[in-house]
């Protein structure tokens, strides 16, 4: 098990602050994860913590944004994240204000989310996703181009 533990720093009530740490438990032993995690584990823990905080403190949260969430993740963790995000999308489909913004260069990860979404029952697949690219114009300047891509074309 991995959990977040908090502790209050000593000091006056006005200067009260809390420290948070990630702890892994095996049996009756707890181990502080600081300095023991790979880069991929730190990225995944960061994403899990953000999602947990959003679920805890933001009832009916409308937007979840992730920037390059697969950086430093191995294949299995990337697949697990894709499955988890697909399940979040499916469970939030009835929420009128929900949007998931994922900024990624990893098309394999997008395919993993699509595969998980298509396995969900009672859920209508999103019609498209948006792909942003950078292109040089006729004037030599660079411009952003936004294309709507049908899920079926992925």
mmCIF file with all atom_site columns, C-alpha atoms in Angstrom, residues 1-2 17 28 31-32 48-49 59 74-75 79-80 95 112 120 126 130 133 136 145 149:
data_model
loop_
_atom_site.group_PDB
_atom_site.id
_atom_site.type_symbol
_atom_site.label_atom_id
_atom_site.label_alt_id
_atom_site.label_comp_id
_atom_site.label_asym_id
_atom_site.label_entity_id
_atom_site.label_seq_id
_atom_site.pdbx_PDB_ins_code
_atom_site.Cartn_x
_atom_site.Cartn_y
_atom_site.Cartn_z
_atom_site.occupancy
_atom_site.B_iso_or_equiv
_atom_site.pdbx_formal_charge
_atom_site.auth_seq_id
_atom_site.auth_comp_id
_atom_site.auth_asym_id
_atom_site.auth_atom_id
_atom_site.pdbx_PDB_model_num
ATOM 1  C CA . UNK A 1 1   ? 0.000   0.000  0.000   1.00 0.00 ? 1   UNK A CA 1
ATOM 2  C CA . UNK A 1 2   ? 1.087   3.540  -0.703  1.00 0.00 ? 2   UNK A CA 1
ATOM 3  C CA . UNK A 1 17  ? 1.693   24.379 8.397   1.00 0.00 ? 17  UNK A CA 1
ATOM 4  C CA . UNK A 1 28  ? 3.783   -3.720 9.694   1.00 0.00 ? 28  UNK A CA 1
ATOM 5  C CA . UNK A 1 31  ? 9.048   3.154  4.512   1.00 0.00 ? 31  UNK A CA 1
ATOM 6  C CA . UNK A 1 32  ? 9.337   6.818  3.503   1.00 0.00 ? 32  UNK A CA 1
ATOM 7  C CA . UNK A 1 48  ? -2.435  9.943  -8.331  1.00 0.00 ? 48  UNK A CA 1
ATOM 8  C CA . UNK A 1 49  ? -2.107  12.587 -5.598  1.00 0.00 ? 49  UNK A CA 1
ATOM 9  C CA . UNK A 1 59  ? -17.018 18.111 -5.827  1.00 0.00 ? 59  UNK A CA 1
ATOM 10 C CA . UNK A 1 74  ? 7.254   2.383  -18.184 1.00 0.00 ? 74  UNK A CA 1
ATOM 11 C CA . UNK A 1 75  ? 4.770   0.540  -20.400 1.00 0.00 ? 75  UNK A CA 1
ATOM 12 C CA . UNK A 1 79  ? -1.183  1.369  -19.589 1.00 0.00 ? 79  UNK A CA 1
ATOM 13 C CA . UNK A 1 80  ? -2.504  1.527  -16.012 1.00 0.00 ? 80  UNK A CA 1
ATOM 14 C CA . UNK A 1 95  ? -21.516 15.302 -15.593 1.00 0.00 ? 95  UNK A CA 1
ATOM 15 C CA . UNK A 1 112 ? -4.707  3.003  -24.625 1.00 0.00 ? 112 UNK A CA 1
ATOM 16 C CA . UNK A 1 120 ? -17.026 0.637  -21.097 1.00 0.00 ? 120 UNK A CA 1
ATOM 17 C CA . UNK A 1 126 ? -16.436 11.017 -27.469 1.00 0.00 ? 126 UNK A CA 1
ATOM 18 C CA . UNK A 1 130 ? -8.031  17.536 -30.753 1.00 0.00 ? 130 UNK A CA 1
ATOM 19 C CA . UNK A 1 133 ? 0.616   20.915 -34.256 1.00 0.00 ? 133 UNK A CA 1
ATOM 20 C CA . UNK A 1 136 ? 5.391   27.074 -40.849 1.00 0.00 ? 136 UNK A CA 1
ATOM 21 C CA . UNK A 1 145 ? -2.846  24.315 -36.073 1.00 0.00 ? 145 UNK A CA 1
ATOM 22 C CA . UNK A 1 149 ? -9.551  13.983 -35.184 1.00 0.00 ? 149 UNK A CA 1
#
